[in-house]
CSV table of C-alpha atoms in Angstrom, one decimal:
chain,number,residue,atom,x,y,z
K,1,UNK,CA,-37.3,-5.0,16.4
K,2,UNK,CA,-35.0,-5.7,13.5
K,3,UNK,CA,-31.6,-7.1,14.3
K,4,UNK,CA,-28.6,-5.0,13.5
K,5,UNK,CA,-27.0,-6.0,10.3
K,6,UNK,CA,-23.2,-6.6,10.3
K,7,UNK,CA,-20.7,-5.9,7.6
K,8,UNK,CA,-17.0,-6.9,7.9
K,9,UNK,CA,-14.2,-6.2,5.5
K,10,UNK,CA,-10.7,-7.6,5.6
K,11,UNK,CA,-8.5,-5.0,4.1
K,12,UNK,CA,-5.4,-6.9,3.0
K,13,UNK,CA,-4.5,-4.6,0.1
K,14,UNK,CA,-2.2,-1.6,0.3
K,15,UNK,CA,-3.6,0.0,-2.9
K,16,UNK,CA,-5.2,3.4,-2.8
K,17,UNK,CA,-8.0,2.4,-5.1
K,18,UNK,CA,-8.8,-0.8,-3.3
K,19,UNK,CA,-8.7,0.9,0.1
K,20,UNK,CA,-11.1,3.5,-1.3
K,21,UNK,CA,-13.5,0.8,-2.4
K,22,UNK,CA,-13.3,-0.7,1.1
K,23,UNK,CA,-14.0,2.6,2.9
K,24,UNK,CA,-16.8,3.6,0.5
K,25,UNK,CA,-18.6,0.3,1.1
K,26,UNK,CA,-17.9,0.6,4.9
K,27,UNK,CA,-19.2,4.2,5.0
K,28,UNK,CA,-22.3,3.2,3.0
K,29,UNK,CA,-23.1,0.3,5.3
K,30,UNK,CA,-22.6,2.5,8.4
K,31,UNK,CA,-25.0,5.0,6.9
K,32,UNK,CA,-27.6,2.2,6.7
K,33,UNK,CA,-27.0,1.4,10.4
K,34,UNK,CA,-24.9,-1.7,9.9
K,35,UNK,CA,-22.3,-2.5,12.5
K,36,UNK,CA,-19.2,-2.3,10.4
K,37,UNK,CA,-15.7,-3.6,11.1
K,38,UNK,CA,-12.6,-3.2,8.9
K,39,UNK,CA,-9.9,-5.6,9.8
K,40,UNK,CA,-6.6,-4.3,8.4
K,41,UNK,CA,-3.9,-6.9,7.8
K,42,UNK,CA,-0.7,-7.1,5.8
K,43,UNK,CA,-0.3,-4.1,3.4
K,44,UNK,CA,-3.8,-2.8,4.4
K,45,UNK,CA,-2.2,-1.7,7.7
K,46,UNK,CA,-0.4,1.1,5.7
K,47,UNK,CA,-3.7,2.9,5.4
K,48,UNK,CA,-3.6,3.4,9.1
K,49,UNK,CA,-0.1,4.8,9.4
K,50,UNK,CA,0.4,8.4,10.5
K,51,UNK,CA,2.1,10.4,7.8
K,52,UNK,CA,4.9,11.7,9.8
K,53,UNK,CA,7.9,9.6,10.9
K,54,UNK,CA,7.6,8.3,14.5
K,55,UNK,CA,10.7,7.5,16.6
K,56,UNK,CA,10.6,3.8,17.5
K,57,UNK,CA,13.1,1.1,18.4
K,58,UNK,CA,13.2,-1.5,15.7
K,59,UNK,CA,15.3,-4.3,14.3
K,60,UNK,CA,17.0,-3.9,10.9
K,61,UNK,CA,14.3,-5.8,8.9
K,62,UNK,CA,11.5,-3.9,10.6
K,63,UNK,CA,13.2,-0.6,9.8
K,64,UNK,CA,13.5,-1.7,6.2
K,65,UNK,CA,9.9,-2.6,5.9
K,66,UNK,CA,8.9,0.7,7.6
K,67,UNK,CA,10.9,2.7,5.1
K,68,UNK,CA,9.7,0.8,2.0
K,69,UNK,CA,6.0,0.8,2.8
K,70,UNK,CA,3.8,3.9,2.2
K,71,UNK,CA,3.4,6.1,5.3
K,72,UNK,CA,-0.3,6.5,5.4
K,73,UNK,CA,-3.3,6.5,3.2
K,74,UNK,CA,-2.3,9.5,1.1
K,75,UNK,CA,0.9,7.9,0.0
K,76,UNK,CA,-0.5,4.6,-1.3
K,77,UNK,CA,-0.2,3.6,-5.0
K,78,UNK,CA,-2.8,2.2,-7.4
K,79,UNK,CA,-3.5,-1.4,-8.1
K,80,UNK,CA,-3.6,-0.6,-11.9
K,81,UNK,CA,-2.0,2.2,-14.0
K,82,UNK,CA,0.2,3.3,-11.1
K,83,UNK,CA,2.9,4.7,-13.5
K,84,UNK,CA,5.4,5.3,-10.8
K,85,UNK,CA,3.1,7.6,-8.9
K,86,UNK,CA,1.5,9.4,-11.8
K,87,UNK,CA,-1.7,7.3,-11.6
K,88,UNK,CA,-2.5,8.3,-8.0
K,89,UNK,CA,-2.1,12.0,-9.0
K,90,UNK,CA,-4.4,11.6,-11.9
K,91,UNK,CA,-7.0,9.8,-9.8
K,92,UNK,CA,-6.8,12.4,-7.1
K,93,UNK,CA,-7.2,15.1,-9.8
K,94,UNK,CA,-10.4,13.6,-11.2
K,95,UNK,CA,-11.7,12.9,-7.6
K,96,UNK,CA,-11.2,16.6,-6.7
K,97,UNK,CA,-13.0,17.6,-9.9
K,98,UNK,CA,-16.0,15.3,-9.1
K,99,UNK,CA,-16.0,16.3,-5.4
K,100,UNK,CA,-15.2,12.7,-4.4
K,101,UNK,CA,-13.7,12.3,-1.0
K,102,UNK,CA,-10.0,11.4,-0.9
K,103,UNK,CA,-9.0,8.3,1.2
K,104,UNK,CA,-7.8,10.1,4.3
K,105,UNK,CA,-11.2,11.8,4.5
K,106,UNK,CA,-13.0,8.6,4.0
K,107,UNK,CA,-11.1,7.1,6.9
K,108,UNK,CA,-11.9,10.0,9.1
K,109,UNK,CA,-15.6,9.8,8.2
K,110,UNK,CA,-15.6,6.0,9.0
K,111,UNK,CA,-14.2,6.8,12.4
K,112,UNK,CA,-16.8,9.5,13.0
K,113,UNK,CA,-19.6,7.0,11.9
K,114,UNK,CA,-18.4,4.5,14.4
K,115,UNK,CA,-16.9,2.0,12.0
K,116,UNK,CA,-14.6,-0.3,14.0
K,117,UNK,CA,-11.1,0.0,12.6
K,118,UNK,CA,-9.0,-3.0,13.7
K,119,UNK,CA,-5.3,-3.5,13.2
K,120,UNK,CA,-4.2,-7.1,12.9
K,121,UNK,CA,-1.6,-7.6,15.7
K,122,UNK,CA,0.1,-10.6,14.1
K,123,UNK,CA,0.9,-8.8,10.8
K,124,UNK,CA,1.9,-5.7,12.8
K,125,UNK,CA,4.5,-7.8,14.4
K,126,UNK,CA,5.7,-9.3,11.1
K,127,UNK,CA,6.0,-5.9,9.4
K,128,UNK,CA,7.4,-4.3,12.5
K,129,UNK,CA,4.6,-1.7,12.9
K,130,UNK,CA,4.0,-0.3,16.4
K,131,UNK,CA,0.9,1.3,17.9
K,132,UNK,CA,2.5,4.7,18.1
K,133,UNK,CA,2.9,4.7,14.3
K,134,UNK,CA,-0.7,4.1,13.7
K,135,UNK,CA,-3.8,6.4,13.9
K,136,UNK,CA,-5.5,7.0,17.2
K,137,UNK,CA,-8.7,5.3,18.1
K,138,UNK,CA,-8.0,1.9,16.6
K,139,UNK,CA,-8.7,-1.6,18.0
K,140,UNK,CA,-6.0,-4.2,18.1
K,141,UNK,CA,-6.9,-7.8,17.6
K,142,UNK,CA,-6.2,-11.1,15.9
K,143,UNK,CA,-8.0,-13.5,13.5
K,144,UNK,CA,-10.2,-14.9,16.3
K,145,UNK,CA,-11.8,-11.5,16.9
K,146,UNK,CA,-12.3,-11.1,13.1
K,147,UNK,CA,-14.0,-14.4,12.8
K,148,UNK,CA,-16.3,-13.7,15.7
K,149,UNK,CA,-17.5,-10.6,13.9
K,150,UNK,CA,-17.6,-12.2,10.4
K,151,UNK,CA,-19.6,-15.3,11.4
K,152,UNK,CA,-22.5,-13.0,12.3
K,153,UNK,CA,-22.0,-10.8,9.3
K,154,UNK,CA,-24.4,-10.3,6.4
K,155,UNK,CA,-21.7,-9.0,4.1
K,156,UNK,CA,-18.2,-10.2,4.6
K,157,UNK,CA,-15.6,-9.1,2.0
K,158,UNK,CA,-11.9,-9.6,1.5
K,159,UNK,CA,-10.3,-6.7,-0.3
F,1,UNK,CA,-41.6,-22.7,-0.9
F,2,UNK,CA,-37.9,-22.2,-0.8
F,3,UNK,CA,-36.7,-18.6,-0.8
F,4,UNK,CA,-34.6,-17.5,-3.7
F,5,UNK,CA,-30.9,-17.5,-2.9
F,6,UNK,CA,-28.9,-14.4,-3.7
F,7,UNK,CA,-25.4,-14.0,-4.9
F,8,UNK,CA,-23.6,-10.7,-5.3
F,9,UNK,CA,-20.1,-10.0,-6.8
F,10,UNK,CA,-18.3,-6.7,-6.7
F,11,UNK,CA,-16.0,-6.8,-9.7
F,12,UNK,CA,-13.3,-4.3,-8.9
F,13,UNK,CA,-10.6,-5.9,-10.9
F,14,UNK,CA,-9.8,-5.2,-14.6
F,15,UNK,CA,-7.9,-8.5,-15.1
F,16,UNK,CA,-9.1,-11.0,-17.7
F,17,UNK,CA,-8.6,-14.0,-15.4
F,18,UNK,CA,-10.3,-12.5,-12.4
F,19,UNK,CA,-13.3,-11.3,-14.5
F,20,UNK,CA,-13.5,-14.9,-15.8
F,21,UNK,CA,-13.6,-16.2,-12.3
F,22,UNK,CA,-16.4,-13.7,-11.4
F,23,UNK,CA,-18.5,-14.6,-14.5
F,24,UNK,CA,-18.0,-18.4,-14.1
F,25,UNK,CA,-19.3,-18.1,-10.5
F,26,UNK,CA,-22.1,-15.8,-11.5
F,27,UNK,CA,-23.2,-18.1,-14.4
F,28,UNK,CA,-23.0,-21.1,-12.1
F,29,UNK,CA,-25.1,-19.4,-9.4
F,30,UNK,CA,-27.7,-18.3,-12.0
F,31,UNK,CA,-27.9,-21.9,-13.3
F,32,UNK,CA,-28.8,-22.9,-9.7
F,33,UNK,CA,-31.6,-20.3,-9.8
F,34,UNK,CA,-29.8,-17.7,-7.6
F,35,UNK,CA,-30.6,-14.1,-8.1
F,36,UNK,CA,-27.2,-12.8,-9.2
F,37,UNK,CA,-25.8,-9.3,-9.3
F,38,UNK,CA,-22.4,-8.3,-10.5
F,39,UNK,CA,-21.6,-4.7,-9.4
F,40,UNK,CA,-18.8,-3.4,-11.7
F,41,UNK,CA,-16.6,-0.7,-10.1
F,42,UNK,CA,-13.3,0.9,-10.9
F,43,UNK,CA,-11.3,-1.2,-13.4
F,44,UNK,CA,-14.0,-3.9,-13.5
F,45,UNK,CA,-16.0,-1.4,-15.6
F,46,UNK,CA,-13.7,-2.1,-18.5
F,47,UNK,CA,-15.2,-5.5,-18.9
F,48,UNK,CA,-18.4,-3.7,-19.9
F,49,UNK,CA,-16.9,-1.4,-22.5
F,50,UNK,CA,-17.9,-1.8,-26.1
F,51,UNK,CA,-14.8,-2.7,-28.2
F,52,UNK,CA,-15.2,0.0,-30.8
F,53,UNK,CA,-14.3,3.7,-30.1
F,54,UNK,CA,-17.4,5.8,-29.3
F,55,UNK,CA,-17.6,9.5,-30.0
F,56,UNK,CA,-18.1,11.4,-26.7
F,57,UNK,CA,-17.4,14.8,-25.2
F,58,UNK,CA,-14.8,14.4,-22.5
F,59,UNK,CA,-12.3,16.5,-20.5
F,60,UNK,CA,-8.6,15.8,-21.0
F,61,UNK,CA,-8.1,13.5,-18.0
F,62,UNK,CA,-11.2,11.5,-18.9
F,63,UNK,CA,-9.9,11.1,-22.5
F,64,UNK,CA,-6.5,9.9,-21.1
F,65,UNK,CA,-8.1,7.3,-18.9
F,66,UNK,CA,-10.3,6.2,-21.8
F,67,UNK,CA,-7.3,5.6,-24.0
F,68,UNK,CA,-5.2,3.9,-21.4
F,69,UNK,CA,-7.8,1.4,-20.2
F,70,UNK,CA,-8.7,-1.7,-22.1
F,71,UNK,CA,-11.7,-1.3,-24.4
F,72,UNK,CA,-13.8,-4.3,-23.4
F,73,UNK,CA,-13.5,-7.7,-22.0
F,74,UNK,CA,-11.4,-9.2,-24.8
F,75,UNK,CA,-8.6,-6.6,-24.4
F,76,UNK,CA,-8.0,-7.1,-20.7
F,77,UNK,CA,-4.7,-8.4,-19.3
F,78,UNK,CA,-3.9,-11.1,-16.8
F,79,UNK,CA,-3.3,-10.6,-13.1
F,80,UNK,CA,-0.3,-12.9,-13.3
F,81,UNK,CA,2.1,-13.8,-16.1
F,82,UNK,CA,0.7,-11.1,-18.4
F,83,UNK,CA,4.1,-10.8,-20.3
F,84,UNK,CA,3.0,-7.7,-22.2
F,85,UNK,CA,0.0,-9.4,-23.7
F,86,UNK,CA,1.5,-12.8,-24.4
F,87,UNK,CA,-0.2,-14.3,-21.3
F,88,UNK,CA,-3.7,-13.5,-22.4
F,89,UNK,CA,-2.9,-15.1,-25.8
F,90,UNK,CA,-1.6,-18.2,-24.2
F,91,UNK,CA,-4.7,-18.5,-21.9
F,92,UNK,CA,-7.1,-17.9,-24.7
F,93,UNK,CA,-5.2,-20.6,-26.7
F,94,UNK,CA,-5.6,-23.3,-24.0
F,95,UNK,CA,-9.2,-22.1,-23.4
F,96,UNK,CA,-10.0,-22.8,-27.0
F,97,UNK,CA,-8.3,-26.2,-26.9
F,98,UNK,CA,-10.4,-27.1,-23.8
F,99,UNK,CA,-13.6,-25.6,-25.2
F,100,UNK,CA,-13.8,-23.1,-22.3
F,101,UNK,CA,-15.8,-20.0,-23.0
F,102,UNK,CA,-13.9,-16.8,-23.5
F,103,UNK,CA,-14.9,-13.8,-21.3
F,104,UNK,CA,-17.1,-12.0,-23.9
F,105,UNK,CA,-19.2,-15.1,-24.3
F,106,UNK,CA,-19.4,-15.6,-20.5
F,107,UNK,CA,-20.7,-12.0,-20.2
F,108,UNK,CA,-23.3,-12.6,-23.0
F,109,UNK,CA,-24.4,-15.9,-21.2
F,110,UNK,CA,-24.8,-14.0,-17.9
F,111,UNK,CA,-27.0,-11.5,-19.6
F,112,UNK,CA,-29.1,-14.2,-21.2
F,113,UNK,CA,-29.4,-16.0,-17.8
F,114,UNK,CA,-30.8,-12.8,-16.2
F,115,UNK,CA,-27.7,-11.9,-14.2
F,116,UNK,CA,-28.1,-8.2,-13.2
F,117,UNK,CA,-25.0,-6.4,-14.5
F,118,UNK,CA,-24.6,-3.1,-12.7
F,119,UNK,CA,-22.2,-0.3,-13.6
F,120,UNK,CA,-21.1,1.8,-10.6
F,121,UNK,CA,-22.0,5.4,-11.5
F,122,UNK,CA,-19.6,7.0,-9.0
F,123,UNK,CA,-16.5,5.3,-10.6
F,124,UNK,CA,-17.9,5.9,-14.1
F,125,UNK,CA,-17.7,9.6,-13.3
F,126,UNK,CA,-14.2,9.3,-11.9
F,127,UNK,CA,-12.9,7.3,-14.9
F,128,UNK,CA,-14.9,9.4,-17.3
F,129,UNK,CA,-16.9,6.5,-18.8
F,130,UNK,CA,-20.2,7.3,-20.3
F,131,UNK,CA,-23.3,5.1,-20.8
F,132,UNK,CA,-22.9,5.1,-24.6
F,133,UNK,CA,-19.5,3.5,-24.3
F,134,UNK,CA,-20.8,0.5,-22.3
F,135,UNK,CA,-22.8,-2.6,-23.3
F,136,UNK,CA,-26.5,-2.4,-23.7
F,137,UNK,CA,-28.9,-3.8,-21.0
F,138,UNK,CA,-26.9,-2.6,-18.0
F,139,UNK,CA,-28.2,-1.2,-14.7
F,140,UNK,CA,-26.7,2.0,-13.3
F,141,UNK,CA,-26.4,2.4,-9.6
F,142,UNK,CA,-24.3,3.3,-6.6
F,143,UNK,CA,-23.1,1.7,-3.4
F,144,UNK,CA,-26.5,1.9,-1.7
F,145,UNK,CA,-28.1,-0.3,-4.3
F,146,UNK,CA,-25.2,-2.8,-4.0
F,147,UNK,CA,-25.6,-3.0,-0.2
F,148,UNK,CA,-29.3,-3.5,-0.5
F,149,UNK,CA,-28.7,-6.6,-2.6
F,150,UNK,CA,-25.7,-7.8,-0.6
F,151,UNK,CA,-27.3,-7.7,2.8
F,152,UNK,CA,-29.8,-10.3,1.6
F,153,UNK,CA,-27.1,-12.3,-0.2
F,154,UNK,CA,-26.0,-15.8,0.7
F,155,UNK,CA,-22.7,-15.5,-1.2
F,156,UNK,CA,-21.1,-12.0,-1.4
F,157,UNK,CA,-17.7,-11.8,-3.0
F,158,UNK,CA,-15.2,-9.0,-3.8
F,159,UNK,CA,-13.1,-9.8,-6.8
B,1,UNK,CA,-27.7,-28.1,19.4
B,2,UNK,CA,-26.0,-25.3,17.5
B,3,UNK,CA,-25.6,-25.7,13.8
B,4,UNK,CA,-22.1,-26.1,12.4
B,5,UNK,CA,-20.9,-22.8,10.9
B,6,UNK,CA,-19.4,-22.9,7.5
B,7,UNK,CA,-16.6,-20.9,6.0
B,8,UNK,CA,-15.5,-21.0,2.4
B,9,UNK,CA,-12.6,-19.4,0.7
B,10,UNK,CA,-11.9,-19.2,-3.0
B,11,UNK,CA,-8.1,-19.0,-3.3
B,12,UNK,CA,-7.6,-17.5,-6.7
B,13,UNK,CA,-4.3,-15.7,-6.0
B,14,UNK,CA,-0.9,-17.3,-6.4
B,15,UNK,CA,0.8,-14.8,-4.0
B,16,UNK,CA,2.5,-16.1,-0.9
B,17,UNK,CA,1.1,-13.4,1.4
B,18,UNK,CA,-2.5,-13.8,0.1
B,19,UNK,CA,-2.3,-17.5,0.5
B,20,UNK,CA,-1.0,-17.1,4.0
B,21,UNK,CA,-4.0,-14.8,4.8
B,22,UNK,CA,-6.3,-17.5,3.4
B,23,UNK,CA,-4.8,-20.3,5.4
B,24,UNK,CA,-4.6,-18.3,8.6
B,25,UNK,CA,-8.3,-17.5,8.4
B,26,UNK,CA,-9.1,-21.1,7.4
B,27,UNK,CA,-7.1,-22.5,10.4
B,28,UNK,CA,-8.7,-20.0,12.7
B,29,UNK,CA,-12.2,-21.0,11.6
B,30,UNK,CA,-11.4,-24.7,11.8
B,31,UNK,CA,-10.2,-24.1,15.4
B,32,UNK,CA,-13.6,-22.6,16.1
B,33,UNK,CA,-15.2,-25.8,14.7
B,34,UNK,CA,-16.4,-24.3,11.5
B,35,UNK,CA,-16.6,-26.6,8.5
B,36,UNK,CA,-14.0,-25.0,6.2
B,37,UNK,CA,-13.4,-25.3,2.5
B,38,UNK,CA,-10.7,-23.7,0.4
B,39,UNK,CA,-11.4,-23.9,-3.3
B,40,UNK,CA,-8.2,-23.4,-5.2
B,41,UNK,CA,-8.6,-22.0,-8.7
B,42,UNK,CA,-6.3,-20.4,-11.3
B,43,UNK,CA,-3.0,-19.3,-9.7
B,44,UNK,CA,-4.1,-20.5,-6.3
B,45,UNK,CA,-3.6,-24.0,-7.5
B,46,UNK,CA,0.1,-23.4,-7.3
B,47,UNK,CA,0.0,-23.5,-3.5
B,48,UNK,CA,-1.0,-27.2,-3.9
B,49,UNK,CA,1.8,-28.3,-6.2
B,50,UNK,CA,4.4,-30.7,-5.0
B,51,UNK,CA,7.8,-29.1,-4.9
B,52,UNK,CA,9.6,-31.7,-7.0
B,53,UNK,CA,9.2,-32.1,-10.7
B,54,UNK,CA,6.7,-34.9,-11.6
B,55,UNK,CA,6.9,-36.8,-14.9
B,56,UNK,CA,3.7,-36.2,-16.9
B,57,UNK,CA,2.6,-36.2,-20.5
B,58,UNK,CA,1.6,-32.7,-21.5
B,59,UNK,CA,1.1,-30.5,-24.6
B,60,UNK,CA,3.5,-27.7,-25.3
B,61,UNK,CA,1.4,-24.9,-23.7
B,62,UNK,CA,0.7,-26.9,-20.6
B,63,UNK,CA,4.5,-27.6,-20.3
B,64,UNK,CA,5.2,-23.9,-20.6
B,65,UNK,CA,2.7,-23.0,-17.9
B,66,UNK,CA,4.0,-25.8,-15.7
B,67,UNK,CA,7.5,-24.3,-16.0
B,68,UNK,CA,6.6,-20.7,-15.5
B,69,UNK,CA,4.4,-21.2,-12.5
B,70,UNK,CA,5.8,-21.6,-9.0
B,71,UNK,CA,6.2,-25.3,-7.9
B,72,UNK,CA,4.5,-25.3,-4.5
B,73,UNK,CA,3.7,-22.9,-1.7
B,74,UNK,CA,7.3,-22.2,-0.7
B,75,UNK,CA,8.2,-20.8,-4.2
B,76,UNK,CA,5.4,-18.3,-4.5
B,77,UNK,CA,6.1,-14.6,-4.7
B,78,UNK,CA,4.5,-11.6,-2.8
B,79,UNK,CA,1.7,-9.5,-4.0
B,80,UNK,CA,3.6,-6.3,-3.0
B,81,UNK,CA,7.3,-5.6,-2.6
B,82,UNK,CA,8.4,-8.9,-4.3
B,83,UNK,CA,11.6,-7.4,-5.5
B,84,UNK,CA,12.5,-10.3,-7.8
B,85,UNK,CA,12.3,-12.8,-4.9
B,86,UNK,CA,14.0,-10.7,-2.1
B,87,UNK,CA,10.6,-9.8,-0.6
B,88,UNK,CA,9.6,-13.4,0.2
B,89,UNK,CA,13.0,-14.0,1.8
B,90,UNK,CA,12.5,-10.9,4.0
B,91,UNK,CA,9.0,-11.9,5.0
B,92,UNK,CA,10.2,-15.5,5.7
B,93,UNK,CA,13.0,-14.0,7.8
B,94,UNK,CA,10.7,-11.9,10.0
B,95,UNK,CA,8.2,-14.8,10.2
B,96,UNK,CA,10.9,-17.1,11.6
B,97,UNK,CA,12.0,-14.4,14.1
B,98,UNK,CA,8.4,-14.0,15.3
B,99,UNK,CA,7.7,-17.8,15.2
B,100,UNK,CA,5.0,-17.4,12.6
B,101,UNK,CA,4.2,-20.5,10.6
B,102,UNK,CA,5.5,-20.6,7.0
B,103,UNK,CA,2.9,-21.3,4.3
B,104,UNK,CA,3.7,-25.0,3.8
B,105,UNK,CA,3.2,-25.6,7.5
B,106,UNK,CA,-0.1,-23.7,7.5
B,107,UNK,CA,-1.3,-26.0,4.7
B,108,UNK,CA,-0.3,-29.1,6.6
B,109,UNK,CA,-2.0,-27.8,9.7
B,110,UNK,CA,-5.2,-27.1,7.6
B,111,UNK,CA,-5.2,-30.7,6.3
B,112,UNK,CA,-4.7,-32.0,9.9
B,113,UNK,CA,-7.6,-29.9,11.1
B,114,UNK,CA,-9.9,-31.4,8.4
B,115,UNK,CA,-10.1,-28.3,6.2
B,116,UNK,CA,-11.4,-29.5,2.9
B,117,UNK,CA,-8.8,-28.5,0.2
B,118,UNK,CA,-10.4,-28.5,-3.2
B,119,UNK,CA,-8.6,-28.1,-6.6
B,120,UNK,CA,-10.8,-26.6,-9.3
B,121,UNK,CA,-10.8,-29.2,-12.1
B,122,UNK,CA,-11.7,-26.7,-14.9
B,123,UNK,CA,-8.7,-24.5,-14.2
B,124,UNK,CA,-6.4,-27.5,-13.7
B,125,UNK,CA,-7.3,-28.4,-17.3
B,126,UNK,CA,-6.6,-24.9,-18.5
B,127,UNK,CA,-3.2,-24.6,-16.8
B,128,UNK,CA,-2.3,-28.2,-17.6
B,129,UNK,CA,-1.9,-29.4,-14.0
B,130,UNK,CA,-2.5,-33.1,-13.3
B,131,UNK,CA,-3.4,-34.8,-10.0
B,132,UNK,CA,0.0,-36.4,-9.6
B,133,UNK,CA,1.6,-33.0,-9.5
B,134,UNK,CA,-0.6,-31.9,-6.6
B,135,UNK,CA,-0.5,-32.7,-2.9
B,136,UNK,CA,-2.2,-35.9,-1.6
B,137,UNK,CA,-5.5,-35.8,0.1
B,138,UNK,CA,-7.2,-33.2,-2.0
B,139,UNK,CA,-10.7,-33.1,-3.3
B,140,UNK,CA,-11.3,-32.4,-7.0
B,141,UNK,CA,-14.4,-30.5,-8.0
B,142,UNK,CA,-15.9,-27.6,-10.0
B,143,UNK,CA,-17.8,-24.4,-9.4
B,144,UNK,CA,-21.1,-26.3,-8.7
B,145,UNK,CA,-19.6,-28.0,-5.6
B,146,UNK,CA,-18.1,-24.6,-4.5
B,147,UNK,CA,-21.5,-22.9,-4.7
B,148,UNK,CA,-23.2,-25.7,-2.8
B,149,UNK,CA,-20.8,-25.1,0.1
B,150,UNK,CA,-20.8,-21.3,-0.2
B,151,UNK,CA,-24.6,-20.9,-0.2
B,152,UNK,CA,-24.7,-22.4,3.3
B,153,UNK,CA,-21.6,-20.5,4.4
B,154,UNK,CA,-21.5,-17.8,7.1
B,155,UNK,CA,-18.2,-16.4,5.9
B,156,UNK,CA,-17.4,-16.6,2.1
B,157,UNK,CA,-14.3,-14.9,0.9
B,158,UNK,CA,-12.6,-14.5,-2.5
B,159,UNK,CA,-8.8,-14.1,-2.0
């Protein structure tokens, strides 16, 4: 019997286009029966935020970060040609035209395919993000759990 | 007999310096007889554009993208200290002084060494890039082909 | 006896947050007895600069680069929300509050744990950086040495 292949992605970036690339690779790998983990850290956590404001108790700095960072996948900017938000509109326009899945749908698909979505607890602390602000069905872990997955991985990417 | 080692690089970035790093690693790996694939997606496709304008039939958005994106490797900007184009001039100046190969030469060398240069067809569609606008001798494929190479790879990088 | 696992990281980025991610992964892997190498190239070399100015003989371009690039880990900016230097202050503020290690301490810890810190000699030449300007205890090597480590690596990342 063939061993299950493993794919891990560290999603560090908070850019719409980079997160799209991460989720397209993850969904592809899951379709080929890989065990796939996306470990969201730093700005990559923003892809997992719910889009509505959530009441939480936070310190001043944590509130500031919470306000300045995009609330969820659909609000993220582009790594190139962002043009103060025009770029994402253009990209989403051509994506619709070509029937490409927008990022929130890619994330939902990943969850349905059993891709393990992990939120890095250490950077959640730093950026003041709390579990209630993030999507349901996530795992919460640190770098040790990531390394345990990655050292058995066939494809390990940092995006 | 030793098995052939495989190296795959996803070139997502459209920055001159990052593309240089990708091609230096690729050429190095090819020199050590690795089978090397560079999978160009999103802005990384710009490294493969021909530098002259090509007549094509395109929609409005696709024309806009075509005009705003750099036409070929030599026109790409830096990820840091770009200074509205001054940065690339400075880097190219010191590269010449130190006899380092400029990016277009690194790409040519990769082709001569048999590095497989792949253009991601899905993002070509999104950005409205057509085969006639890209260099000769490329492969055209999607994420499935990338994963098939990467899962047997010893070194898999996302740049 | 189990074979020693190997982890390699190419640190290309000169951003404080990305370098933090690189060093947190490296320190984690070293704690799990991996052999770890961080190969610093392009802007990633700035993490290894001493923070005081060092007298060296340089050409004009090399002096310019030397002045414009951050002198050491503590002076690096963020990849997102840098806000002309406010961002790093905010991040360092919350890091202190949460007892997270600042980057210079993460680098020292890596050296103590035996992580091999390599400076890429080719890009040192390009950016005009000399050995006296960099931290003590580094290795100096090129892409061939990196590939020799990476092709035996279990986890190979480009950051």
